[in-house]
Short mmCIF file of C-alpha atoms in Angstrom, two decimals:
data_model
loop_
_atom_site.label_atom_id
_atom_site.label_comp_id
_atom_site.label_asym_id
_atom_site.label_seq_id
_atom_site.Cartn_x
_atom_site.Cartn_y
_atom_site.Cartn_z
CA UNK A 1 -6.38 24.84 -69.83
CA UNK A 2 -9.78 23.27 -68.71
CA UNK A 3 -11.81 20.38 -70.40
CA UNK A 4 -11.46 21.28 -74.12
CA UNK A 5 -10.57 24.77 -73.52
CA UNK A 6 -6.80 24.90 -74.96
CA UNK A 7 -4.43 27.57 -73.63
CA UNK A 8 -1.52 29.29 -75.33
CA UNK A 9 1.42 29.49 -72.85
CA UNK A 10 4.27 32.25 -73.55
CA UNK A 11 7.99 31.27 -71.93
CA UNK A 12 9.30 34.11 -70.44
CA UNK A 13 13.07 33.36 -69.06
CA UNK A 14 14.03 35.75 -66.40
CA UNK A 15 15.89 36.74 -63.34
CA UNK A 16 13.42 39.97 -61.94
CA UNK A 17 16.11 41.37 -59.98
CA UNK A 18 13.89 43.06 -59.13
CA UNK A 19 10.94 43.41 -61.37
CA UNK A 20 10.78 46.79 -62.63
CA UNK A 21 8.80 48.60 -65.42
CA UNK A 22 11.29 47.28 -68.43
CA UNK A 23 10.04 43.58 -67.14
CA UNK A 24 6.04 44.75 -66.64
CA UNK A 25 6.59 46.17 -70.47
CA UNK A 26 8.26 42.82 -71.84
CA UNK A 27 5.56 40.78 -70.39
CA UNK A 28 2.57 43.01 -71.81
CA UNK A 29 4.31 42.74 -75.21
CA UNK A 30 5.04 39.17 -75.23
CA UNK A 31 1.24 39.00 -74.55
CA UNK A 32 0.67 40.79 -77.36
CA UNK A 33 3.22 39.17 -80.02
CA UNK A 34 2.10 35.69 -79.11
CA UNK A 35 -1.43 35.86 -78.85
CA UNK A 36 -0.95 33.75 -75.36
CA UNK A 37 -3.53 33.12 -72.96
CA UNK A 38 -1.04 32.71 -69.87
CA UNK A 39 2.82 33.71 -68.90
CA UNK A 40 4.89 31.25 -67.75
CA UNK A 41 8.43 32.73 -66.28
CA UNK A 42 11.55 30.52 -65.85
CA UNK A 43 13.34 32.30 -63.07
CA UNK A 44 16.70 32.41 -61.47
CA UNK A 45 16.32 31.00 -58.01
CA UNK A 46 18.57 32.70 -55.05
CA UNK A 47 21.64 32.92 -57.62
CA UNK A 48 22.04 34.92 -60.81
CA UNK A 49 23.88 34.13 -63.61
CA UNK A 50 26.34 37.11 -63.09
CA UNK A 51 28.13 34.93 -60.78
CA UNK A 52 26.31 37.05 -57.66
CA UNK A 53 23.51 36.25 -54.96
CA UNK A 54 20.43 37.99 -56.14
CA UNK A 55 19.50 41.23 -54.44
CA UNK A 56 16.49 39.84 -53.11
CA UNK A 57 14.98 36.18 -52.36
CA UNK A 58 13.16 33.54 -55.00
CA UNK A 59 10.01 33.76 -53.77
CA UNK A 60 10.28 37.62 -52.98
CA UNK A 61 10.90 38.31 -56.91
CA UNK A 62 8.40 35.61 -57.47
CA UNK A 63 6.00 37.53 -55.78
CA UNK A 64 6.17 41.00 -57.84
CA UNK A 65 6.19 39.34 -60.67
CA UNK A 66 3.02 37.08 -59.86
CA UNK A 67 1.10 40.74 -58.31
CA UNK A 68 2.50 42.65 -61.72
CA UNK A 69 0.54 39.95 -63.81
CA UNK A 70 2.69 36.63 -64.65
CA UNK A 71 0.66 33.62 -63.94
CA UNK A 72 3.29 31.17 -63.33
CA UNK A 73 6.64 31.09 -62.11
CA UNK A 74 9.46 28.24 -62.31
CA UNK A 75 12.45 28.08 -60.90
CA UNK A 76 15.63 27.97 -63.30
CA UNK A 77 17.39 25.20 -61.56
CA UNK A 78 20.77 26.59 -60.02
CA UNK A 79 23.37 24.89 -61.63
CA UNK A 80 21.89 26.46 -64.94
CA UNK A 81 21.51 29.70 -63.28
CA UNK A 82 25.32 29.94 -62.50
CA UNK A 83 26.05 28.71 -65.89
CA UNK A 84 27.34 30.51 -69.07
CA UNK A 85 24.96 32.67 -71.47
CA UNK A 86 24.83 28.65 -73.18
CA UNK A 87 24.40 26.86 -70.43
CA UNK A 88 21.87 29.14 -69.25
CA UNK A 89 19.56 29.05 -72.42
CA UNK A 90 19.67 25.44 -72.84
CA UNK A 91 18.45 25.02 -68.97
CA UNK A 92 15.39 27.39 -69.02
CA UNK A 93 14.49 25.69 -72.43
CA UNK A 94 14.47 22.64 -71.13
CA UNK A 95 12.11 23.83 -68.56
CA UNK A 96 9.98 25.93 -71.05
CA UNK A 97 9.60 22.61 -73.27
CA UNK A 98 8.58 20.01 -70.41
CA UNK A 99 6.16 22.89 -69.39
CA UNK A 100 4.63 22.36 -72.58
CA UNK A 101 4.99 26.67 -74.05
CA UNK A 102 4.08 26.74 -77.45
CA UNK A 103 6.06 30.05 -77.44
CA UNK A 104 8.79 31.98 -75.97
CA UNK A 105 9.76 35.62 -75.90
CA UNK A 106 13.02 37.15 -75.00
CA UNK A 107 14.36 40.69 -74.91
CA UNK A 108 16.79 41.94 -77.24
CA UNK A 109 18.52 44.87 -78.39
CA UNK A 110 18.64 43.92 -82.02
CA UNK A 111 14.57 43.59 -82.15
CA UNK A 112 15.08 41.26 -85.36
CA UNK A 113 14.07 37.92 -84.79
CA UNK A 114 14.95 37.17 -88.71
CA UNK A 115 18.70 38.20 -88.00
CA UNK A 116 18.67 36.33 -84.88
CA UNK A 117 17.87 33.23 -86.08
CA UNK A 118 20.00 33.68 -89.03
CA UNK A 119 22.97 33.77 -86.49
CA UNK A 120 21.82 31.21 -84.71
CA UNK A 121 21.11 29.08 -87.43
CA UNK A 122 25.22 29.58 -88.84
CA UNK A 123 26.47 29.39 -85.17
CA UNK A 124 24.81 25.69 -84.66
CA UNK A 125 26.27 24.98 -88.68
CA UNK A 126 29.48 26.41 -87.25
CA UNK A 127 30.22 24.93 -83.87
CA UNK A 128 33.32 22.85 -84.20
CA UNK A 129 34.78 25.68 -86.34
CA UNK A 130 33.75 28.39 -83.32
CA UNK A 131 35.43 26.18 -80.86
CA UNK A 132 38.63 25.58 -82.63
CA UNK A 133 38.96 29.22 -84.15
CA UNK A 134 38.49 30.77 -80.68
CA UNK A 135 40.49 28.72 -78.49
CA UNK A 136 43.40 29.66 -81.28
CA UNK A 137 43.18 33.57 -80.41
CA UNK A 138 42.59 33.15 -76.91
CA UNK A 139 45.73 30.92 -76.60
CA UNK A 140 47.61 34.18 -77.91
CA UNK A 141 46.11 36.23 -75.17
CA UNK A 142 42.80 37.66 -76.79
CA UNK A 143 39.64 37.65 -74.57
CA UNK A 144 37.24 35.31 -75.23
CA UNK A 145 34.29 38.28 -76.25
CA UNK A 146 37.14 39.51 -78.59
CA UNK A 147 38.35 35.57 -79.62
CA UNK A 148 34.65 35.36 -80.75
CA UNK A 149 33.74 38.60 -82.65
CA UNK A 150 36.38 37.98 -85.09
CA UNK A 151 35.49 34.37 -85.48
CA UNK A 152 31.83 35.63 -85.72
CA UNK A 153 32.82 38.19 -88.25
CA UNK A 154 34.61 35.69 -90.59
CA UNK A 155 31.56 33.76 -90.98
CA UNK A 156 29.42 36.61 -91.08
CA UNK A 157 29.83 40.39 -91.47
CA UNK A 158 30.57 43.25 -89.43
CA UNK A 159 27.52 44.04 -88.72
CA UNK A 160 26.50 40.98 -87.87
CA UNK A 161 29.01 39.90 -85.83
CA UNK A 162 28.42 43.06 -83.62
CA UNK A 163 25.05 41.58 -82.51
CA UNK A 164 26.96 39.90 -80.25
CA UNK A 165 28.53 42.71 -78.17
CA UNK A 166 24.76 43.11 -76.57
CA UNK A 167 24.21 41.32 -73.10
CA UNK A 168 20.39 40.41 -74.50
CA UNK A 169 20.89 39.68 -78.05
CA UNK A 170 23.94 37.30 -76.69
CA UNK A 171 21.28 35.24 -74.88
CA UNK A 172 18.47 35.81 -77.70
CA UNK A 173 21.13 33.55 -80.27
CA UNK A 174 21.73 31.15 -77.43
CA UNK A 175 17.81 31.08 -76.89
CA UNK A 176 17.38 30.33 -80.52
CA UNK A 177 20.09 27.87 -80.76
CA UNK A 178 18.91 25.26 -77.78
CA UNK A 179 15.46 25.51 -79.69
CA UNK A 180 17.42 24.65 -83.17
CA UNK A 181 19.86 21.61 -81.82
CA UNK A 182 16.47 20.19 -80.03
CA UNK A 183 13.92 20.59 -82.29
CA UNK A 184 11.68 22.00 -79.83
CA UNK A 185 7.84 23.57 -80.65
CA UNK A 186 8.36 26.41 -79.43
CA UNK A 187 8.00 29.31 -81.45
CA UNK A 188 10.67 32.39 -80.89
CA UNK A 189 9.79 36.10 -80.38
CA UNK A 190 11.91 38.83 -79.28
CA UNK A 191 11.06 42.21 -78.25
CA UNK A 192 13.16 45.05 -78.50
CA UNK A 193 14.94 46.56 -74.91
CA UNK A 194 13.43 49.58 -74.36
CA UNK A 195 15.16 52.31 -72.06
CA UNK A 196 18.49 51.97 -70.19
CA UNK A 197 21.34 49.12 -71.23
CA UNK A 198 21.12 46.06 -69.54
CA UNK A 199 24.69 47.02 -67.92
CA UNK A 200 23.99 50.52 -67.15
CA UNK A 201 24.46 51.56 -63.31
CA UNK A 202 22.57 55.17 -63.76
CA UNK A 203 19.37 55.69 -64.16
CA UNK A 204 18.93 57.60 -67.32
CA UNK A 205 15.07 56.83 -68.19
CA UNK A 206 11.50 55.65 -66.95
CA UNK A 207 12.95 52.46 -68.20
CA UNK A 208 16.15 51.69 -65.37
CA UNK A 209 18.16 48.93 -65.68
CA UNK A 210 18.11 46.41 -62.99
CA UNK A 211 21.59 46.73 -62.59
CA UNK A 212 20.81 50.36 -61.26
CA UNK A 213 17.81 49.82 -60.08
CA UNK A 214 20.06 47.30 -57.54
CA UNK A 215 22.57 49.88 -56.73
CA UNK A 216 19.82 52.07 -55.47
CA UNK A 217 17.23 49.90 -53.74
CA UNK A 218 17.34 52.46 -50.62
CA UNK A 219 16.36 55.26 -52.76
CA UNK A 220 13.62 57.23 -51.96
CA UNK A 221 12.62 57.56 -55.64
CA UNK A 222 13.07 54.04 -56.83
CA UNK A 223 9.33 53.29 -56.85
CA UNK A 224 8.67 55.85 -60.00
CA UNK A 225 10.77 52.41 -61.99
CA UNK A 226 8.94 50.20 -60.73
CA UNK A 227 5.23 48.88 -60.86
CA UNK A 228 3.10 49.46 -58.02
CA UNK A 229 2.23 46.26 -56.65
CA UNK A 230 5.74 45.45 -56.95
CA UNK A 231 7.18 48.09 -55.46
CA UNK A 232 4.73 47.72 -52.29
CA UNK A 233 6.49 44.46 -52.12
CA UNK A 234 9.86 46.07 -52.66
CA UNK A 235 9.34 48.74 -50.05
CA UNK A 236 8.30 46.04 -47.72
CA UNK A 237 11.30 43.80 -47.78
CA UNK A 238 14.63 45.98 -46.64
CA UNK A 239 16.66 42.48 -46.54
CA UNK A 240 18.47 43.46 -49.88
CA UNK A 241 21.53 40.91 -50.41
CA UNK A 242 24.60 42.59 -52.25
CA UNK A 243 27.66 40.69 -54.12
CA UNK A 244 30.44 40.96 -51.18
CA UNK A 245 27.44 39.71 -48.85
CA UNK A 246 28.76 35.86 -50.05
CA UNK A 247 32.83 36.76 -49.11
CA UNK A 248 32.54 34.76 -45.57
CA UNK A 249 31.21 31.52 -47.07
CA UNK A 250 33.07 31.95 -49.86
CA UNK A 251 36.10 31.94 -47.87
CA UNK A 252 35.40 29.38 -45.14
CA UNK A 253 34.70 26.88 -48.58
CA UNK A 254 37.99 27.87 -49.85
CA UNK A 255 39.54 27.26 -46.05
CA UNK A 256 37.74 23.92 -46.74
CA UNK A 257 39.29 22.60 -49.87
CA UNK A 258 42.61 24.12 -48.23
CA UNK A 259 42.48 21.57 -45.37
CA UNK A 260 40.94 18.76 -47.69
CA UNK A 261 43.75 19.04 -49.91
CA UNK A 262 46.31 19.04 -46.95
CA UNK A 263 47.19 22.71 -47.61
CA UNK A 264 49.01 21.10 -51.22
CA UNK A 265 49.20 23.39 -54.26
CA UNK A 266 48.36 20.66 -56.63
CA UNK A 267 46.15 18.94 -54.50
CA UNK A 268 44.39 22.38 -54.41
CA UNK A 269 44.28 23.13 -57.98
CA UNK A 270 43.08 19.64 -58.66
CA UNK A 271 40.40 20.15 -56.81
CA UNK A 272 39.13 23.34 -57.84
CA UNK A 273 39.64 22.74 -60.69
CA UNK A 274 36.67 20.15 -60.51
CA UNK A 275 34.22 23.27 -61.23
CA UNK A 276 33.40 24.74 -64.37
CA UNK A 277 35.41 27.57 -65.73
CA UNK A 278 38.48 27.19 -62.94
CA UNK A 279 41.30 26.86 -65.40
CA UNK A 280 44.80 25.66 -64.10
CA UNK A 281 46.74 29.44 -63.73
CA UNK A 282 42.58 30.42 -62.45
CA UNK A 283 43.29 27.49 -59.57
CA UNK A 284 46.93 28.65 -58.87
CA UNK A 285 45.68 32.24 -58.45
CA UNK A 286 43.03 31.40 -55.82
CA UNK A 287 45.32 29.19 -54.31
CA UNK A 288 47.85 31.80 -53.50
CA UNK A 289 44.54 33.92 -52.98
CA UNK A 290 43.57 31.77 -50.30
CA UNK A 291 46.65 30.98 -48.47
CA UNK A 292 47.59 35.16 -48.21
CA UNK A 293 44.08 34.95 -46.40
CA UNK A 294 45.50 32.92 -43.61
CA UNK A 295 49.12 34.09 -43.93
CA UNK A 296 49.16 38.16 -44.39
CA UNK A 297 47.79 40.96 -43.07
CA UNK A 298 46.54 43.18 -46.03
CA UNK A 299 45.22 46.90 -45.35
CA UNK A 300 41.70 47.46 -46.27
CA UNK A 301 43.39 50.35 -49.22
CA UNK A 302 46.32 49.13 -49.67
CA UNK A 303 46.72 50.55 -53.33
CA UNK A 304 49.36 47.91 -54.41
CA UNK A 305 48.48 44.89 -57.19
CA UNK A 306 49.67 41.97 -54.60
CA UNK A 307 47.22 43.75 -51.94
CA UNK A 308 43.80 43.45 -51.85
CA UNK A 309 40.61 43.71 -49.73
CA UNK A 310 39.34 40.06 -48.63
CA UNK A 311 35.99 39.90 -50.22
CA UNK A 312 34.25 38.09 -53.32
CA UNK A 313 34.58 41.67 -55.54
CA UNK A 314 38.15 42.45 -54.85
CA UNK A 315 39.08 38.69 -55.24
CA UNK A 316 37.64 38.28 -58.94
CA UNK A 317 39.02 41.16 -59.73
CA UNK A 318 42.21 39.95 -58.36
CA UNK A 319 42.27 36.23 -60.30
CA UNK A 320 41.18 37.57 -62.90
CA UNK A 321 43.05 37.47 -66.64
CA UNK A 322 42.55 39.18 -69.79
CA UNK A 323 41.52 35.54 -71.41
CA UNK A 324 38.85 35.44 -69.04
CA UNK A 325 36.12 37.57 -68.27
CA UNK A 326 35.03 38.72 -65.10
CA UNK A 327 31.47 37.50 -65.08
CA UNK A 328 33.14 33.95 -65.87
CA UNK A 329 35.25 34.43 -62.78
CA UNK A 330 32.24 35.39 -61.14
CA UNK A 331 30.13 32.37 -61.66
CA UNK A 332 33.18 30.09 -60.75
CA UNK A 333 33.36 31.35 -57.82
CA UNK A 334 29.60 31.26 -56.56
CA UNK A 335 29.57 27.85 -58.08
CA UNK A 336 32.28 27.16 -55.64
CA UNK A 337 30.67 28.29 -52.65
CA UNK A 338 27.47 26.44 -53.18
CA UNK A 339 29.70 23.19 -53.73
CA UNK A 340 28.27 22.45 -57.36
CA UNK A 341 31.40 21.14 -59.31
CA UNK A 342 31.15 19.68 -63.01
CA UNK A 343 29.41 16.27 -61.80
CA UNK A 344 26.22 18.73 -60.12
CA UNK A 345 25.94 19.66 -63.90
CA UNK A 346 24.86 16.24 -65.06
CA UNK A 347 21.91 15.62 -62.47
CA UNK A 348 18.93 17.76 -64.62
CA UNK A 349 19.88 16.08 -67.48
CA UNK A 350 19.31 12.36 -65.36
CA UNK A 351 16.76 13.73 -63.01
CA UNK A 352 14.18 16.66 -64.84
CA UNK A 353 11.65 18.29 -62.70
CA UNK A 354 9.68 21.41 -62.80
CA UNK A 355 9.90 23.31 -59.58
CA UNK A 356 6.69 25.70 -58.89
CA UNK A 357 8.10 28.96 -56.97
CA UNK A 358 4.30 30.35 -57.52
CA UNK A 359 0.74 30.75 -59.51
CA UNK A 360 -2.12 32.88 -60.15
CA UNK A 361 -5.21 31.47 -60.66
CA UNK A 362 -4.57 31.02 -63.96
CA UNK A 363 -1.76 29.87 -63.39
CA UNK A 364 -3.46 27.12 -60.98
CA UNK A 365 -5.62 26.21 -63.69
CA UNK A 366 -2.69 25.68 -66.08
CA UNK A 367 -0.70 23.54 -63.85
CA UNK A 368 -3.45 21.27 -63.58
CA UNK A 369 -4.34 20.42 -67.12
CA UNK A 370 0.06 19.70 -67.67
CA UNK A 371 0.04 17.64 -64.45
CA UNK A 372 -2.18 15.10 -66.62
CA UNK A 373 0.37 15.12 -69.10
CA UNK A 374 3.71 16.53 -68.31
CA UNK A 375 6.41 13.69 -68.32
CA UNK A 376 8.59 15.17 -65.59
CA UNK A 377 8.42 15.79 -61.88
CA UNK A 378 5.89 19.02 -61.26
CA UNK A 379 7.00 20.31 -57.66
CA UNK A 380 4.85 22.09 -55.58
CA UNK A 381 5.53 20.33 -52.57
CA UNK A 382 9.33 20.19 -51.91
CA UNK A 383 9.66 17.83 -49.00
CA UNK A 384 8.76 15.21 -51.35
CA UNK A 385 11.24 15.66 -53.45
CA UNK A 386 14.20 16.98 -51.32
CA UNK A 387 16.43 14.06 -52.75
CA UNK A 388 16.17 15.91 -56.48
CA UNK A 389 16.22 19.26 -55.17
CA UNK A 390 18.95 19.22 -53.16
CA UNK A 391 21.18 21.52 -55.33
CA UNK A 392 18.34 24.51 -54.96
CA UNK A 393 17.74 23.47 -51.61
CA UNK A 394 21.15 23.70 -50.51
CA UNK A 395 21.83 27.50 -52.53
CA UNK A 396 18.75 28.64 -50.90
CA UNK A 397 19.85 27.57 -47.32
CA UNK A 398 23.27 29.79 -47.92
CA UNK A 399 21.56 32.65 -49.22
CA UNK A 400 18.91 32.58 -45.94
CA UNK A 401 21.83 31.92 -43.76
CA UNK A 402 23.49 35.37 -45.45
CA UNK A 403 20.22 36.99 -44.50
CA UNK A 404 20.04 35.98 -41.20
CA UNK A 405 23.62 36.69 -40.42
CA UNK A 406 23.34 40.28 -41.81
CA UNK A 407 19.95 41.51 -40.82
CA UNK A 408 19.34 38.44 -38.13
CA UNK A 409 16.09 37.58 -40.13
CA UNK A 410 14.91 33.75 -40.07
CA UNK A 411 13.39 32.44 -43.22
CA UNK A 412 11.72 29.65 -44.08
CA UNK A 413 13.63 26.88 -45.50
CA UNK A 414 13.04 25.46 -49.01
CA UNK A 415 12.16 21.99 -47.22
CA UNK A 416 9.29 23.70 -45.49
CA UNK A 417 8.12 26.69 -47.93
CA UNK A 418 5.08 26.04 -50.44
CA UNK A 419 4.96 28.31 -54.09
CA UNK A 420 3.59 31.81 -53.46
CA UNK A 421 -0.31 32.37 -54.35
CA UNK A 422 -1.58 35.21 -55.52
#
């Protein structure tokens, strides 16, 4: 936006890990659905909210998504980025309204934006009712995904209620929900997935999932899923970060509430239980976790249930229960090792900024026609701002410090690194 000249601005919320050609098609149809004049992409920073370090850096992903034509991208503050499906939606559209979007567009499986909102609508009507109906079966040893489709289904239908098996039409309702209890103007789209499930690790069409695209990043023929520009950038950057990448600072944090809490069971599971999702038997399970770290030797295969590898894989799987799913465990856990308990929550809600990771030029443009209006911190220069960014600041000096330990690779720090330009 220039003078008089108004532009439309599409919220796109996203992780790009790593951009492929399912992301390239959901931006050039968002385009189209919206009639927008610029993308705008709320992005996961160095941590994803499957609970795992992302395979490659913030301003790395930034990049192929700025070169494979998004104009602007905005970092998803962490401690919504490690955050449930909820937790997550509300976060990015708290981003996407202070960026002013008249518009957002989201990926789904269902394609139906009528149905979605329709279960959004009777999930917000519904809340207190959810809450207390789920926490019934999942006191009797149902999982929560389970706990929730029969809730779902009560208030619904069948057929309804089975929207919500789908990893993108879960976040879709969420999406749609944060946009109903706020009142914001911004108007939902959703375009269909196209190609292979969100969760599927082989690559079945021209459309991979990132999930396999991430479990092949060395292949020779991972370029044909990818767009061009992006892909130069992929090929370019061998510094790919994988989940058990995190198990040494994982561990030497849970060595660290050991000797803060005197090496004291309780004292332990009082203080992890500080974070989101850490339940009291979760707490008691990484306590005993922790101390048969320092106390036992454990074979690498040992095929027993009381033995298990040391790393942040074989761990969740370890802790976890049938109440609780493993991407919940997950999450806990990275929220651990970055130090961001229940009180890190609470600071975007008191302190609201919009951090730049990158532009276009029309991106440029559009970021200074909002900085005449926007009521919240716009951040493209972090160093003045390190005091509110400290969260992001800190998860991005981890995630370096992985990639220099494993491939002995210095980045630049957050304190020192400007937005990509492209």
């Amino acid at each position: 936006m220039q003078g008089d000249l108004y532009m439309k601005a599409v919220g796109l919320v996203t992780e790009y890990n790593p951009f492929h050609n399912g992301h390239l098609y959901h931006l050039n149809k968002a385009m189209e659905l919206t009639g927008a004049d610029i993308s705008v992409a709320v992005m996961s920073g160095d941590f994803v909210q499957r609970g795992e370090p992302a395979a490659l850096d913030k301003y790395t992903r930034a990049s192929m998504a700025l070169n494979s034509g998004v104009n602007l991208v905005i970092e998803l503050p962490v401690n919504y980025a490690v955050s449930s499906a909820e937790s997550f939606a509300a976060g990015a559209l708290k981003v996407l309204n202070y960026i002013k979007a008249d518009s957002i567009a989201f990926g789904s499986e269902s394609g139906d934006i009528e149905r979605l909102s329709k279960l959004a609508h009777i999930l917000c009507d519904n809340e207190d009712t959810l809450y207390k109906e789920i926490s019934k079966y999942t006191a009797n040893g149902i999982s929560y995904a389970a706990a929730r489709q029969k809730v779902v289904e009560k208030l619904t239908d069948k057929d309804t209620a089975a929207m919500l098996t789908s990893s993108n039409n879960i976040l879709a309702v969420e999406y749609l929900k944060a946009i109903i209890k706020n009142n914001y103007a911004i108007k939902p789209y959703t375009v269909q997935r196209q190609g292979d499930a969100y969760n599927d690790t082989n690559i079945r069409s021209d459309y991979a999932s990132a999930t396999a695209l991430r479990g092949n990043l060395k292949a020779d023929n991972i370029s044909k899923y990818i767009p061009v520009k992006a892909g130069l950038i992929l090929s370019s950057n061998a510094n790919y970060i994988y989940p058990d990448d995190i198990t040494e600072v994982l561990f030497t944090r849970l060595l660290d509430i050991l000797f803060a809490s005197n090496y004291d069971k309780n004292v332990f599971i009082e203080n992890v239980m500080q974070y989101p999702d850490v339940s009291k038997e979760i707490a008691g399970r990484l306590y005993k976790s922790a101390m048969d770290m320092i106390t036992r030797t454990v074979p690498q295969r040992s095929e027993s249930k009381d033995n298990w590898a040391f790393s942040f894989g074989s761990l969740c799987e370890h802790i976890k229960t049938k109440e609780v799913p493993l991407s919940r465990i997950k999450r806990a856990l990275v929220r651990i090792t970055l130090g961001l308990d229940k009180k890190h929550m609470e600071k975007y809600a008191n302190e609201p900024y919009i951090r730049v990771l990158g532009f276009d030029k029309k991106g440029q443009e559009y970021l200074s026609y909002i900085r005449k209006t926007v009521e919240v911190p716009l951040i493209t220069k972090t160093a003045d701002y390190k005091e509110m960014l400290l969260d992001d600041i800190h998860a991005a000096n981890i995630y370096n410090m992985i990639v220099a330990g494993k491939y002995g690779v210095k980045e630049l720090g957050d304190f020192v690194r400007g937005p990509v330009r492209v």
